[in-house]
Amino acid sequence: MTFWELYVTFFKFGLLCFGGGYMLVPLLSADLVGNAPGAPLTPEAFANLVSIAQVTPGPIGINTATYVGFTQQGILGACLGTLGIVTPALFLVILAIKLLKRYETSVPVQGFLAGMRPASFGLVLSAAVVFAELSVFRTEIPWGEFWKMITGAGGTLGGFGLNWGCVILAAVTVPVLMKTKFPFLWLLLLSAIFGAFFCQP
């Protein structure tokens, strides 16, 4: 990617980042991740980046922009990628504050915000699917085969497998996070230790 492509690509992601960084995960995956030689990130590199982003400062979008920019064009590329993703926010936040104060009771504005919530929820679910494919499943989820089975058109799940160590880890961490006040950082560190022994690919 050229310097200009880095800036424009992450500027676009910055414009689309409604509802938080996890909204970007399916978009980042679709545009930047692949096994082709020209893809900036392999699925494994993206999975590692997402994991590391949980224990480093800054949201996942900025971490991804910095990492991809650095791998493509060095330090200047990292700076341009990061600048690209934060530029829209600088203007959009100021604009949103001004407009919301003036039009917060407006029916169209309320409708706009109400429409964004389910769309954001859908993007979070997409992000969860991406994370699942990168962690608990050994292969990409065969959605086409699932659809054939549901519609009675045949379909098989041959070669489709789970990494059971990761499944157990996910099943344990969800209730711990939701029902206890166990420190998130310690949970990540313990999960990493568990994964070193039981979540081998």
mmCIF file of N, CA and C in Angstrom, residues 10 17 19 39 43 46 49 54 57 61 67 86 89 118 122 129 142 147 152 159 161 163 171-172 183 185 187:
data_model
loop_
_atom_site.group_PDB
_atom_site.id
_atom_site.type_symbol
_atom_site.label_atom_id
_atom_site.label_comp_id
_atom_site.label_asym_id
_atom_site.label_seq_id
_atom_site.Cartn_x
_atom_site.Cartn_y
_atom_site.Cartn_z
ATOM 1 N N PHE A 10 -7.654 4.066 5.953
ATOM 2 C CA PHE A 10 -8.001 4.190 7.366
ATOM 3 C C PHE A 10 -8.874 5.409 7.641
ATOM 4 N N CYS A 17 -16.728 4.187 11.854
ATOM 5 C CA CYS A 17 -16.562 3.637 13.207
ATOM 6 C C CYS A 17 -17.650 4.136 14.161
ATOM 7 N N GLY A 19 -20.262 3.546 16.989
ATOM 8 C CA GLY A 19 -20.547 2.569 18.031
ATOM 9 C C GLY A 19 -19.331 1.928 18.654
ATOM 10 N N ALA A 39 -2.457 -9.047 0.389
ATOM 11 C CA ALA A 39 -3.227 -8.707 1.590
ATOM 12 C C ALA A 39 -2.292 -8.222 2.690
ATOM 13 N N PRO A 43 -4.943 -14.067 8.122
ATOM 14 C CA PRO A 43 -5.883 -14.313 9.228
ATOM 15 C C PRO A 43 -5.186 -14.529 10.561
ATOM 16 N N PHE A 46 -3.965 -11.161 11.894
ATOM 17 C CA PHE A 46 -5.088 -10.360 12.384
ATOM 18 C C PHE A 46 -5.564 -10.883 13.739
ATOM 19 N N LEU A 49 -3.139 -9.709 16.246
ATOM 20 C CA LEU A 49 -3.275 -8.268 16.446
ATOM 21 C C LEU A 49 -4.462 -7.955 17.345
ATOM 22 N N GLN A 54 -6.014 -6.093 23.033
ATOM 23 C CA GLN A 54 -6.754 -6.113 24.291
ATOM 24 C C GLN A 54 -5.887 -5.723 25.477
ATOM 25 N N PRO A 57 -2.589 -0.061 25.073
ATOM 26 C CA PRO A 57 -3.425 1.150 25.086
ATOM 27 C C PRO A 57 -3.996 1.437 23.701
ATOM 28 N N GLY A 61 -9.015 -0.130 16.348
ATOM 29 C CA GLY A 61 -8.843 0.560 15.065
ATOM 30 C C GLY A 61 -7.495 1.251 14.966
ATOM 31 N N TYR A 67 -0.249 -0.708 13.152
ATOM 32 C CA TYR A 67 0.460 -1.941 12.795
ATOM 33 C C TYR A 67 0.550 -2.106 11.277
ATOM 34 N N VAL A 86 -8.027 8.628 12.806
ATOM 35 C CA VAL A 86 -8.511 9.578 13.815
ATOM 36 C C VAL A 86 -9.004 10.887 13.206
ATOM 37 N N ALA A 89 -12.832 11.455 13.217
ATOM 38 C CA ALA A 89 -13.375 11.602 14.564
ATOM 39 C C ALA A 89 -13.224 13.031 15.085
ATOM 40 N N PRO A 118 -29.511 -0.779 16.202
ATOM 41 C CA PRO A 118 -29.547 -2.165 15.716
ATOM 42 C C PRO A 118 -28.463 -2.467 14.689
ATOM 43 N N GLY A 122 -25.726 -5.404 14.996
ATOM 44 C CA GLY A 122 -25.407 -6.361 13.933
ATOM 45 C C GLY A 122 -23.919 -6.429 13.653
ATOM 46 N N VAL A 129 -18.531 -13.233 15.190
ATOM 47 C CA VAL A 129 -18.320 -14.337 14.249
ATOM 48 C C VAL A 129 -16.866 -14.358 13.773
ATOM 49 N N PRO A 142 -18.398 -22.769 7.751
ATOM 50 C CA PRO A 142 -18.982 -23.042 6.432
ATOM 51 C C PRO A 142 -20.447 -22.613 6.361
ATOM 52 N N TRP A 147 -26.456 -23.367 5.553
ATOM 53 C CA TRP A 147 -27.675 -22.935 4.858
ATOM 54 C C TRP A 147 -28.297 -24.096 4.097
ATOM 55 N N GLY A 152 -32.672 -27.955 3.681
ATOM 56 C CA GLY A 152 -32.903 -29.308 3.214
ATOM 57 C C GLY A 152 -32.264 -29.608 1.875
ATOM 58 N N GLY A 159 -14.697 -31.819 7.681
ATOM 59 C CA GLY A 159 -13.503 -30.988 7.827
ATOM 60 C C GLY A 159 -13.695 -29.786 8.727
ATOM 61 N N GLY A 161 -14.101 -28.221 12.230
ATOM 62 C CA GLY A 161 -13.747 -28.657 13.578
ATOM 63 C C GLY A 161 -13.605 -27.514 14.550
ATOM 64 N N ASN A 163 -11.568 -26.054 18.084
ATOM 65 C CA ASN A 163 -10.424 -26.152 18.975
ATOM 66 C C ASN A 163 -11.007 -26.206 20.384
ATOM 67 N N ALA A 171 -16.047 -20.557 27.054
ATOM 68 C CA ALA A 171 -17.210 -20.882 27.885
ATOM 69 C C ALA A 171 -16.996 -20.486 29.336
ATOM 70 N N VAL A 172 -15.753 -20.512 29.794
ATOM 71 C CA VAL A 172 -15.459 -20.139 31.180
ATOM 72 C C VAL A 172 -15.369 -18.620 31.336
ATOM 73 N N PRO A 183 -10.605 -9.188 37.780
ATOM 74 C CA PRO A 183 -9.880 -8.210 36.946
ATOM 75 C C PRO A 183 -9.656 -8.729 35.522
ATOM 76 N N LEU A 185 -7.521 -7.830 33.216
ATOM 77 C CA LEU A 185 -6.126 -8.072 32.850
ATOM 78 C C LEU A 185 -5.661 -9.439 33.349
ATOM 79 N N LEU A 187 -7.546 -11.998 33.938
ATOM 80 C CA LEU A 187 -8.253 -13.006 33.153
ATOM 81 C C LEU A 187 -7.549 -13.246 31.819
#
